[in-house]
Coordinates of C-alpha atoms in Angstrom, one line a residue:
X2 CA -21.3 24.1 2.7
X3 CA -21.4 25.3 -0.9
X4 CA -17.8 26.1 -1.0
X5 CA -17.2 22.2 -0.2
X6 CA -19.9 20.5 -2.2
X7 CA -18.2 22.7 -5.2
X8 CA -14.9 21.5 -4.3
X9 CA -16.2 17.7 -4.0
X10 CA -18.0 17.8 -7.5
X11 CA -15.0 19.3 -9.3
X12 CA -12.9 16.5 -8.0
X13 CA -15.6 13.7 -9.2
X14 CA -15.7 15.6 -12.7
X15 CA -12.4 15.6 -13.5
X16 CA -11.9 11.9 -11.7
X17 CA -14.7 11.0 -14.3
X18 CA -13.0 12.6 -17.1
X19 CA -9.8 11.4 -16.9
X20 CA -11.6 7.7 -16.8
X21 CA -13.1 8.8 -20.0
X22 CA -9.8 9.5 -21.5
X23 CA -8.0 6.7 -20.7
X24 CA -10.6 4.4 -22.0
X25 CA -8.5 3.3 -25.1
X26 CA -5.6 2.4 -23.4
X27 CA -7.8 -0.5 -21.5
X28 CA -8.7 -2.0 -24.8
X29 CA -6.6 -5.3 -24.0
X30 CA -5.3 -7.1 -20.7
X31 CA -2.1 -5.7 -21.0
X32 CA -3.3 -2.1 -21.5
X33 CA -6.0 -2.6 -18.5
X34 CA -3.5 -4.5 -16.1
X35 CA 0.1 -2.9 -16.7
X36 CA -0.9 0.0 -19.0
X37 CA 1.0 -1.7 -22.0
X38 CA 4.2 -1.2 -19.8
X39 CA 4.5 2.7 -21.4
X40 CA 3.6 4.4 -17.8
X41 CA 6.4 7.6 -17.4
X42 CA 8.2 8.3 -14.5
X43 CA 5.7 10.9 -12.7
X44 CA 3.1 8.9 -13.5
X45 CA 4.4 5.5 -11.4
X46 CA 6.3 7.4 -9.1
X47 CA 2.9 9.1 -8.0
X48 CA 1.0 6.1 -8.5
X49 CA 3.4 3.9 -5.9
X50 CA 2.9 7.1 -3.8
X51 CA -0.3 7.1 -3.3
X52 CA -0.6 3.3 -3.8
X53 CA 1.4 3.3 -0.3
X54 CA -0.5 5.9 1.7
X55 CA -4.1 5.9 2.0
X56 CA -6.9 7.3 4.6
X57 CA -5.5 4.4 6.8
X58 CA -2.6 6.2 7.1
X59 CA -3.5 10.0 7.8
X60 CA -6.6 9.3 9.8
X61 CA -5.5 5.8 11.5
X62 CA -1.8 5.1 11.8
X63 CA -0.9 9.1 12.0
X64 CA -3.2 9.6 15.0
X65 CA -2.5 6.6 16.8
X66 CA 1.1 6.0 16.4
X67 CA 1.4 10.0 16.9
X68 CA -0.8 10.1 20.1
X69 CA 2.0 7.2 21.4
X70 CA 5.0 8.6 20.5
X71 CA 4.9 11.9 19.7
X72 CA 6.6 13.7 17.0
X73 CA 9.4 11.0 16.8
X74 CA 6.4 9.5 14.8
X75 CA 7.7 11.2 11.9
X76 CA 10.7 8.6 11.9
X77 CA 7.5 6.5 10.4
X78 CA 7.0 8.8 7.5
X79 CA 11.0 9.2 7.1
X80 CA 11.5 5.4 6.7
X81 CA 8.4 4.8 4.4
X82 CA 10.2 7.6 2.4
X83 CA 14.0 6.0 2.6
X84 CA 13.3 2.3 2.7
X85 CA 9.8 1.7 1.6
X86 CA 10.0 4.5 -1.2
X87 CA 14.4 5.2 -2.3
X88 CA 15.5 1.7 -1.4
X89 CA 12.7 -0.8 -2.7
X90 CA 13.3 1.4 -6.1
X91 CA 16.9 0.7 -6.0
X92 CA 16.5 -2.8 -5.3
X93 CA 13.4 -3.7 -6.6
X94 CA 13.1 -1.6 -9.2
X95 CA 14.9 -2.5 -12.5
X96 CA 15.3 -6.4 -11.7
X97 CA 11.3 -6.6 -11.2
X98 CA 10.7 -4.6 -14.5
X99 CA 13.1 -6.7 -16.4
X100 CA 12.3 -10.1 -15.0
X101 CA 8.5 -10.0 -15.7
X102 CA 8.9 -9.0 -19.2
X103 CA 10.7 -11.7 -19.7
X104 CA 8.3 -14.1 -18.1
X105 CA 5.7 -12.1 -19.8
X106 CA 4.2 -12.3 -16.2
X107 CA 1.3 -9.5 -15.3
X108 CA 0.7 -10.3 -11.6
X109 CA 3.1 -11.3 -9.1
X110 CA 1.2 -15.2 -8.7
X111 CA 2.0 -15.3 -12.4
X112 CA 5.3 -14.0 -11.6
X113 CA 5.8 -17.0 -8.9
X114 CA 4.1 -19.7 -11.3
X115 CA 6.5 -18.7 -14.3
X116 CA 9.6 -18.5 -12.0
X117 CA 9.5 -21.5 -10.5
X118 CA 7.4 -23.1 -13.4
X119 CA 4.8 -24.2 -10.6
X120 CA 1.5 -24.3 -10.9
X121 CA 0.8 -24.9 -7.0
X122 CA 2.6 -22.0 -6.0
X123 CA 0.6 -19.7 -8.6
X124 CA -2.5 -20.9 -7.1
X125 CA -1.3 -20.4 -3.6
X126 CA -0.3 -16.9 -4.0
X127 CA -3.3 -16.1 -5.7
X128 CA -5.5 -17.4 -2.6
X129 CA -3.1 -15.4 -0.6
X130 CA -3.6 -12.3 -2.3
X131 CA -7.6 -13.0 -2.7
X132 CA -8.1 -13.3 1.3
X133 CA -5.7 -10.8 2.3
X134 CA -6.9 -7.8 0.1
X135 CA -10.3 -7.7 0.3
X136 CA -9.9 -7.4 4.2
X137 CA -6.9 -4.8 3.9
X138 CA -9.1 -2.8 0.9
X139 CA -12.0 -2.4 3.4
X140 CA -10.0 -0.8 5.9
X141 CA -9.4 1.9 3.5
X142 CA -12.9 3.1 4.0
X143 CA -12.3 3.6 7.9
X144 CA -11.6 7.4 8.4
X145 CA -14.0 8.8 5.7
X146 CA -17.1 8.1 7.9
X147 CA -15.9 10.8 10.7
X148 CA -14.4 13.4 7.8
X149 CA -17.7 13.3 5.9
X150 CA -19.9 13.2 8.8
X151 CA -17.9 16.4 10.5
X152 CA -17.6 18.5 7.2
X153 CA -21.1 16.9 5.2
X154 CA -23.2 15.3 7.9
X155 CA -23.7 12.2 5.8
X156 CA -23.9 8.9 6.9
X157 CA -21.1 6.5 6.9
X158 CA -22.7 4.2 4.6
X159 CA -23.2 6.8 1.8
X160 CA -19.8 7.8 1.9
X161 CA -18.6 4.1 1.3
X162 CA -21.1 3.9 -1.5
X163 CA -19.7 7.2 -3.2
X164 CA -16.2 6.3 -3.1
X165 CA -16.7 2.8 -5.0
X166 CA -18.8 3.9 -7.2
X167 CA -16.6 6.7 -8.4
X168 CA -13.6 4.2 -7.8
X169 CA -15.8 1.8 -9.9
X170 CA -16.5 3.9 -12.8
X171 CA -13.0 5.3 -13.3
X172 CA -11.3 2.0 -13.2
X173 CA -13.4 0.0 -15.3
X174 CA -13.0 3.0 -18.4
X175 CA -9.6 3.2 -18.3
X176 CA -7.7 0.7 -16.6
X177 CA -4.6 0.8 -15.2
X178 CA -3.4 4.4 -17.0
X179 CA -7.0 6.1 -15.7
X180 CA -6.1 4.9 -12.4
X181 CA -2.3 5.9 -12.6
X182 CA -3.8 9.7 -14.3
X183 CA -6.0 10.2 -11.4
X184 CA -3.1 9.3 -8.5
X185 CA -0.9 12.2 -10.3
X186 CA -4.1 14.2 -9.6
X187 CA -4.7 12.8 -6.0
X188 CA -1.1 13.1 -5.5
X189 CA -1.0 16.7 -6.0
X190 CA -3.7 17.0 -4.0
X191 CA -2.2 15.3 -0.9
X192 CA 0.9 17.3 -1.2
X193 CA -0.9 20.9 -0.9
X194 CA -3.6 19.5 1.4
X195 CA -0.7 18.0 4.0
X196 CA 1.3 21.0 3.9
X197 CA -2.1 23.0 4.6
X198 CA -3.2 21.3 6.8
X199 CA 0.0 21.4 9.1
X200 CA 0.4 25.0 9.0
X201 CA -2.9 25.7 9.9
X202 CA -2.6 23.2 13.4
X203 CA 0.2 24.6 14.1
X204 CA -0.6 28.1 13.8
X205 CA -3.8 27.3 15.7
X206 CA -1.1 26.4 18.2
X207 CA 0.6 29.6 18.3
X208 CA 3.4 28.6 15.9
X209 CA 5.9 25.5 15.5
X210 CA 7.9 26.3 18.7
X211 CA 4.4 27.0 21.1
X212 CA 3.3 23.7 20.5
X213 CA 6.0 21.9 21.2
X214 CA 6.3 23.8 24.6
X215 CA 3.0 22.9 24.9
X216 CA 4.0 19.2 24.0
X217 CA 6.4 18.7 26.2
X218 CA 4.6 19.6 29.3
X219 CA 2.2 16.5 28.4
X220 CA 3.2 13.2 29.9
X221 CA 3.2 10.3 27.7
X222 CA 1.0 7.4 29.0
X223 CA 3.8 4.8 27.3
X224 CA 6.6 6.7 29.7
X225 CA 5.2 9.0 32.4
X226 CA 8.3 9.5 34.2
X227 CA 10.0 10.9 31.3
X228 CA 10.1 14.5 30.9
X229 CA 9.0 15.9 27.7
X230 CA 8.7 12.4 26.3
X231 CA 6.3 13.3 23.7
X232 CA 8.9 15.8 21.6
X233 CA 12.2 13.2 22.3
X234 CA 14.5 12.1 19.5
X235 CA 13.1 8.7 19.5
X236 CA 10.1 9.3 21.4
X237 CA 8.9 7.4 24.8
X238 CA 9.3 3.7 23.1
X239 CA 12.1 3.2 20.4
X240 CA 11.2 -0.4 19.8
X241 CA 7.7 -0.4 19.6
X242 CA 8.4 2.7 17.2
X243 CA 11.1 0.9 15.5
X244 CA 8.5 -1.8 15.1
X245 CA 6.3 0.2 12.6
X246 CA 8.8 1.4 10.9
X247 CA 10.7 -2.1 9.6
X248 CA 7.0 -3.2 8.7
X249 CA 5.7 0.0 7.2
X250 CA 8.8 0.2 5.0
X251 CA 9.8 -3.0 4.4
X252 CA 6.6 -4.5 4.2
X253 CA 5.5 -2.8 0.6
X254 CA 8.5 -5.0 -0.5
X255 CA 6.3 -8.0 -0.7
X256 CA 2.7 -6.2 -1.4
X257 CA 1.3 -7.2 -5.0
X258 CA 0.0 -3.7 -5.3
X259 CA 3.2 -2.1 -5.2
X260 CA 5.4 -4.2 -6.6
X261 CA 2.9 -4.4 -9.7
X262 CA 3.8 -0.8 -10.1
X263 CA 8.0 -1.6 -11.3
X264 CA 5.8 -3.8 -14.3
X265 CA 4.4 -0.9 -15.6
X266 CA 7.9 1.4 -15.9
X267 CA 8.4 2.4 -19.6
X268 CA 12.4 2.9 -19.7
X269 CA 15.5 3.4 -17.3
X270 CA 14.7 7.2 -17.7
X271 CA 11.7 6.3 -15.7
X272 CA 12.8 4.1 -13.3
X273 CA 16.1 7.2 -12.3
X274 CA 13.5 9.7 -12.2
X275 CA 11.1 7.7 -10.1
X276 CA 13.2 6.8 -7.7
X277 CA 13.7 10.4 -6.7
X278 CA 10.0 11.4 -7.0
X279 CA 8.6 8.8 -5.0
X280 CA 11.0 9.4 -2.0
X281 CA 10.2 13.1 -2.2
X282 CA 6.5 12.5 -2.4
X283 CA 6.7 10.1 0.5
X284 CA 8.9 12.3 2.7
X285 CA 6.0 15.3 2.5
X286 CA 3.2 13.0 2.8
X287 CA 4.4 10.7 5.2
X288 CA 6.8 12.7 7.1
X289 CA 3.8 15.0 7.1
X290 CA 1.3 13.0 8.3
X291 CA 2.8 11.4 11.2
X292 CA 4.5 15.0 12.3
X293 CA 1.1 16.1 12.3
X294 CA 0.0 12.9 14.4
X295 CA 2.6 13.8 17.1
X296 CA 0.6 17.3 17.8
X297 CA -2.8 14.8 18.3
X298 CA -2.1 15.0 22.4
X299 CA -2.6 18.6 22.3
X300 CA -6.3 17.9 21.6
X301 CA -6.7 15.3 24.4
X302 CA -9.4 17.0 26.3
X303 CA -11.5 16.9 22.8
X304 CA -11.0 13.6 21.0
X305 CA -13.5 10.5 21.7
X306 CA -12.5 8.1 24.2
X307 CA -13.9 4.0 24.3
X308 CA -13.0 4.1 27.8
X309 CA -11.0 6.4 30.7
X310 CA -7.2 6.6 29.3
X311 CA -8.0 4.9 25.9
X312 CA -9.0 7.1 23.3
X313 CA -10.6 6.3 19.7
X314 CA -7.6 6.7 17.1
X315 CA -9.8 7.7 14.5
X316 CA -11.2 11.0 15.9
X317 CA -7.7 12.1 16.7
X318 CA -7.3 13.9 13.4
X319 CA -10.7 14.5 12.7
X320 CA -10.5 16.4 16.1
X321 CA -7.2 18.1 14.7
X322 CA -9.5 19.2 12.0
X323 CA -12.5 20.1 13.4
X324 CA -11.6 23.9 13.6
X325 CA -10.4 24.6 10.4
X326 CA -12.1 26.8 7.8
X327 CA -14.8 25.5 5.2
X328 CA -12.2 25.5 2.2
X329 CA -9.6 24.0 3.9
X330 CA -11.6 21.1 5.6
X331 CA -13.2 20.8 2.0
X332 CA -9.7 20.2 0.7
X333 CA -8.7 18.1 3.3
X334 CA -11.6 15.6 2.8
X335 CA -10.7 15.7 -0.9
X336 CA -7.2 15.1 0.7
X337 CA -8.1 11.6 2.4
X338 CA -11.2 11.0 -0.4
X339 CA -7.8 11.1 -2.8
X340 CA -5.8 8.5 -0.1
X341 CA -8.4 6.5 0.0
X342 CA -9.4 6.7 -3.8
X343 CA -5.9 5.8 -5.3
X344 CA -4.9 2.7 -3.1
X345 CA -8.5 1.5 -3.8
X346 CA -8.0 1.7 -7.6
X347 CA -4.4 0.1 -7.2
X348 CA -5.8 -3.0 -5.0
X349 CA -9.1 -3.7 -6.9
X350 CA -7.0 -3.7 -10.0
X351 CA -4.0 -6.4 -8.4
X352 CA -7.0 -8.3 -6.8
X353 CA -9.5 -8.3 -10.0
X354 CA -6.2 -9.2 -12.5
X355 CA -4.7 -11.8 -10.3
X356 CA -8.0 -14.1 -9.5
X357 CA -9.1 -13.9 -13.4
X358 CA -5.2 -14.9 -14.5
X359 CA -4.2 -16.7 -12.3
X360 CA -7.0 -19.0 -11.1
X361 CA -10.0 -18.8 -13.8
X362 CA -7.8 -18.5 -16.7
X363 CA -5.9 -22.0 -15.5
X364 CA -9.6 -23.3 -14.5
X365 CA -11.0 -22.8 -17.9
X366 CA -8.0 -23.9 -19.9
X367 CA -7.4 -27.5 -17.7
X368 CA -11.3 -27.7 -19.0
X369 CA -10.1 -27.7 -22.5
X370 CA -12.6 -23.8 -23.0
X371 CA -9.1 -21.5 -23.3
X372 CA -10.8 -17.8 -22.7
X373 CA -10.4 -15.4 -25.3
X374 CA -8.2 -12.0 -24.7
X375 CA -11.2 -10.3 -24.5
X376 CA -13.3 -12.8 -22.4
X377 CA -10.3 -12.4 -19.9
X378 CA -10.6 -8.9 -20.4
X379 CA -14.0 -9.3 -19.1
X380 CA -13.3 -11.7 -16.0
X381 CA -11.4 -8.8 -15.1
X382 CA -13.4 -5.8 -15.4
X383 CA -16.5 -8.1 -13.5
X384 CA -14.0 -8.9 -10.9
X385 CA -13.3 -5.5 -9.9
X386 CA -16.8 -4.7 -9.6
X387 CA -16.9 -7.8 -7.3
X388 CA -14.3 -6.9 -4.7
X389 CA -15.2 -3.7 -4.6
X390 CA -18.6 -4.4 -4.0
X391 CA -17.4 -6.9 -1.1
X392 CA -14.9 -4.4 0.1
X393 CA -18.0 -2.1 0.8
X394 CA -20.4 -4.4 2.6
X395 CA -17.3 -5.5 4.6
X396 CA -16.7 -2.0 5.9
X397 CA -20.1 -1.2 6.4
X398 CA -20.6 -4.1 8.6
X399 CA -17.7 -4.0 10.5
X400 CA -18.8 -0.2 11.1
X401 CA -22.0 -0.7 12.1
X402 CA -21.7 -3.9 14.2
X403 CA -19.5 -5.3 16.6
X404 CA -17.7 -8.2 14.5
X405 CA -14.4 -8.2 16.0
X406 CA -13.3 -11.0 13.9
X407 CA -13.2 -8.3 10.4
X408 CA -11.6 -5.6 12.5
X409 CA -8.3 -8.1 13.1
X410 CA -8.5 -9.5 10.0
X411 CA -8.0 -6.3 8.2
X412 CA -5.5 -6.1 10.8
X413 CA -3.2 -8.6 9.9
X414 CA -3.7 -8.5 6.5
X415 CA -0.2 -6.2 5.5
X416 CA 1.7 -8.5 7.7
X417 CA 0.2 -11.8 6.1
X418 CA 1.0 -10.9 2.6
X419 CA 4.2 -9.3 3.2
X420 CA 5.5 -11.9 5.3
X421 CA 4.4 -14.3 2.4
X422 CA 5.8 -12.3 -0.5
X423 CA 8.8 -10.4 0.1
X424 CA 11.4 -13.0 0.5
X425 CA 10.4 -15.4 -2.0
X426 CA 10.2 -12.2 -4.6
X427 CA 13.5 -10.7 -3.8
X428 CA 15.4 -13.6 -3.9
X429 CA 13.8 -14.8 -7.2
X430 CA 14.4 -11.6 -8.4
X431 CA 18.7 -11.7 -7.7
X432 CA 19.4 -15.7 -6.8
X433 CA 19.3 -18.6 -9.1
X434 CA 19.1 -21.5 -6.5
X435 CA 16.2 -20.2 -4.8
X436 CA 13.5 -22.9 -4.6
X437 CA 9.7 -23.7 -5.4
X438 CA 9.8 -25.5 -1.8
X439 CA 11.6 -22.4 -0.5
X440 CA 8.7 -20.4 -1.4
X441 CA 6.1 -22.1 -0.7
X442 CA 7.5 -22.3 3.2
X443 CA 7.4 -19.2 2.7
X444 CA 3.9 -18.6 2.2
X445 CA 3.2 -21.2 4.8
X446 CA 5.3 -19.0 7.6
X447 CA 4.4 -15.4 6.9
X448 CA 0.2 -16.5 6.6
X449 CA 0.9 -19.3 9.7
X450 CA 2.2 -16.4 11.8
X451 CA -0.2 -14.0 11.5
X452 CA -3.2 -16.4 11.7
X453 CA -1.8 -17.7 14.6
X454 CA -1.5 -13.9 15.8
X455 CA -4.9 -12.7 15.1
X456 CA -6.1 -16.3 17.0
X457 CA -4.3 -15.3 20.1
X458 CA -5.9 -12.2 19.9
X459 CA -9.2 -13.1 19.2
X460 CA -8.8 -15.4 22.7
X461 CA -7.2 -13.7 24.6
X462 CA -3.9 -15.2 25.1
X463 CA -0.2 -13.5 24.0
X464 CA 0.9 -14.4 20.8
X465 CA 4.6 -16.0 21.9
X466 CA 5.2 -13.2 24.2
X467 CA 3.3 -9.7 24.9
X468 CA 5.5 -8.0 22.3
X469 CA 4.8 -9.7 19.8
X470 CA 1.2 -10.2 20.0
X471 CA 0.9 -6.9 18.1
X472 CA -0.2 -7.3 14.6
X473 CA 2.8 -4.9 13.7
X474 CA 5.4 -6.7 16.0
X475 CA 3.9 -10.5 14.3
X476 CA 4.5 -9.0 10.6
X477 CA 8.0 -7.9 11.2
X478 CA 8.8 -11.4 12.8
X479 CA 6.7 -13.0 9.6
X480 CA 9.0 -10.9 6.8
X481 CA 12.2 -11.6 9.3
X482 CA 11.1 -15.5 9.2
X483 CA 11.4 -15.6 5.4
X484 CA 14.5 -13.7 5.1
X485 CA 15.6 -16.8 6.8
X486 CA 13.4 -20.1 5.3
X487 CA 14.3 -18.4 1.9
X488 CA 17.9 -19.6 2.1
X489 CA 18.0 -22.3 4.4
X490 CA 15.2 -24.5 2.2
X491 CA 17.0 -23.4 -1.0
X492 CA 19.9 -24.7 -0.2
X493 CA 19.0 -28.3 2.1
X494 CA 16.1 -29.0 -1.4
X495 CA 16.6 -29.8 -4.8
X496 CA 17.8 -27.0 -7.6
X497 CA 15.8 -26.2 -9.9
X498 CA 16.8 -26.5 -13.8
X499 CA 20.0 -25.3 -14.2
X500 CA 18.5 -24.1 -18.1
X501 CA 15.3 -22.9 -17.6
X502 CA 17.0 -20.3 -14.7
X503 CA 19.6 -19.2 -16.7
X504 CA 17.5 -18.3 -19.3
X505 CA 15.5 -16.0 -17.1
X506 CA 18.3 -14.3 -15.7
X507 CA 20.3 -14.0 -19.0
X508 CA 17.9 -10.9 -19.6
X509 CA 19.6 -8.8 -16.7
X510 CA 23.2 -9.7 -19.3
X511 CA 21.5 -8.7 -22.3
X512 CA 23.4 -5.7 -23.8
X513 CA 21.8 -2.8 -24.6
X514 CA 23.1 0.7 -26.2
X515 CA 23.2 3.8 -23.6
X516 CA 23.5 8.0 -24.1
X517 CA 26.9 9.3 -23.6
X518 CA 25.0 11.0 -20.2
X519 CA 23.7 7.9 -19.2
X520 CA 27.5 5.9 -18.9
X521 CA 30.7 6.8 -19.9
X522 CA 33.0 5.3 -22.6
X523 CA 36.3 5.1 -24.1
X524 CA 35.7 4.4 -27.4
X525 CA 36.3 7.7 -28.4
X526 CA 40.0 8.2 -26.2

């Protein structure tokens, strides 16, 4: 027990400390929001990292989606790596960096308002974004509850309190750069901690090649007349699998908290080199993660069950755990403390910024009392303390009661926003006739679907058909929806100002002077 408290107090010294450092670099909005757009490459590529995976993902997707397919789970990590991590870089990337310094937009409801010089569709996306993340940020205190109580023996509700108050304390001193400081840290920590973590279960398994022997003898409930379904290519149910993988790659296309993380990139340099730390990161802690989850059936004579055949997802990995020695477990719940920590920080910030810009800034300034830099400053900084503070009670009640209604919420909150966001913000981002009408149809589709989704659920009833009345299943078909009402409005509504558009793309044509390294020239044949 004293090897781990040590090991927990070091990490909320030096969380504190780095808060303490950064403190002048949250002297203004734009230091506090985007870190003055100066964040280096490690710095944002660790920062979208660990923006991406929380303690939802080790404790709660890995073990579920693991337990169901095995360790073709990992195809989960491996597309979080290659198209939620390598692509949205190459595609999102330079575009998003460029376009909202030229709006001189900090949040991506600014970014819509600016863009399509619409005041309704500002406010709309910031509504969006306020009832969708404070749901989706008290999900990340589910897992924490069974870590701390295996390795601690401390009540769920403490644990909540701990983490947002440390949470609290580091982002309100330093802002965006204490935040993106401390993910480098967590990051680290997430990296040794998987790849501990996944020796030591599989050598408590007698090696790699034992417990996939052992694996392979266990039928999978999804496909039990399938032989060795559990260590298949694709595992017992490619398209549920394939499922989770389009929405849990594609879906941080269109989530505020990580797109808000191209705003921040300093240079090119940054954006090269961040592209291939990301993707690296992501392949080792999410290719990690749901490998590990694929071993989770191994433990199925230990792990909690809510009734015969179903177990409860969250003690899968816990369960994993459970056996391992006091300085490993005391890293690993540093591990998911770190998941949890860092996604926190990134969605408190995007929440906090967007309702004081984009709706009490506007407020105050149609009421003729335009707020001060440092008055919005303060909006911000009180706001974070808000939705963390609501973030918490939600999570403890939805722990310690039976509201079914939070639990689906949180559920469908990924889906709702990305089904929203992500087609309206790429094609902004590359196509000139996309419209304000196309957008908000947009918003109306990817928040329609999943509410309808989560009211089917809550009755009863399928949701169109069986398949998709899975939250997971619903977001893919709300992000596939705007792919397609993107285009189709655009083009059957009015264009907007010719003028005003191509001013805001003529900043991808501006010229700019590049090292020899960098591109090749003839000047000098």
């Amino acid at each position: 027990m004293l090897i781990k408290v040590l090991i927990l107090l070091c990490f909320f010294l030096v969380t504190l400390g780095v808060g303490l450092a950064c403190r002048r670099s949250a002297a203004d909005v734009n230091g506090f929001v985007l870190g003055s757009r100066a964040v280096g490459s490690w710095l944002t590529a660790f920062a979208y990292g660990t923006s991406y995976f929380s303690a939802v993902l080790f404790v709660g997707y890995a073990g579920q989606f693991g337990w169901k397919y095995g360790v073709a789970a990992t195809w989960i990590g491996l597309g979080n790596a290659f198209f939620g991590s390598l692509l949205a870089w190459n595609v999102l990337g330079r575009r998003t960096r460029i376009m909202t310094q030229q709006l001189d937009s900090a949040t991506m409801p600014e970014f819509f308002g600016k863009r399509f010089q619409s005041p309704v569709l500002r406010v709309a996306a910031a509504a969006i974004v306020f009832v969708f993340l404070i749901p989706y940020t008290a999900s990340l205190y589910n897992g924490l509850s069974r870590l701390f109580g295996m390795a601690f023996n401390i009540d769920y509700t403490w644990c909540v309190l701990g983490m947002a108050l440390l949470t609290a304390a580091y982002v309100l001193l330093g802002g965006y750069m204490a935040a993106a400081v401390n993910d480098f840290i967590q990051g680290v920590i997430m990296i040794f901690g998987i790849t501990a973590v996944i020796w030591a279960v599989l050598n408590a398994n007698g090696g790699m090649a034992a417990a996939l022997g052992s694996l392979s003898a266990i039928p999978s409930p999804q496909a039990p007349g399938m032989q060795g379904a559990l260590i298949s290519f694709f595992g017992p149910c490619p398209l549920e699998l394939l499922g989770v993988v389009l929405l849990t790659s594609f879906g941080t296309w269109g989530l505020p908290q990580m797109v808000g993380k191209f705003y921040a990139i300093t240079d090119e340099g940054a954006i090269a080199k961040g592209t291939v730390i990301s993707t690296a990161f992501a392949v080792i802690v999410a290719g990690g993660c749901y490998f590990l989850g694929g071993f989770g059936q191994l433990y199925a004579s230990s792990v909690e069950y809510a009734a015969p055949g179903k177990p409860i997802f969250d003690s899968i990995i816990p369960t994993m755990l459970s056996g391992l020695p006091d300085i490993l477990l005391g890293i690993v719940v540093i591990l998911v403390l770190s998941a949890s920590m860092s996604t926190l920080s990134s969605l408190v910030i995007t929440s906090g910024s967007t309702l004081a810009l984009d709706i009490i800034t506007p407020m105050l300034k149609r009421r003729g009392k335009s707020p001060t830099a440092q008055a919005q400053l303060l909006h911000i900084r009180l706001l974070v303390v808000f939705f963390i503070a609501v973030s918490s009670v939600i999570a403890i009640v939805q722990a310690k009661s039976s509201v079914t209604f939070i639990a689906q919420l949180m559920g469908i909150s990924w889906g709702a926003l990305a089904g929203a966001f992500l087609a309206p913000f790429l094609f902004a981002l590359y196509w000139k006739r996309t419209t304000e009408a196309a957008a908000l149809a947009t918003f109306i589709s990817g928040v329609g679907i999943m509410c309808a989704c989560m009211a089917c659920r809550f009755a009863g009833v399928p949701f169109i058909t069986p398949f998709l009345s899975s939250p997971i299943n619903a977001g893919v078909l709300a992000m596939l929806a705007g792919l397609v009402i993107v285009p189709v409005v655009s083009i059957v509504t009015a264009a907007p100002e010719r003028a005003a558009v191509d001013a805001m793309f003529a900043s991808y044509s501006r010229k700019v002077t590049v090292n020899a390294s960098t591109s090749l020239s003839d000047a000098d044949d």
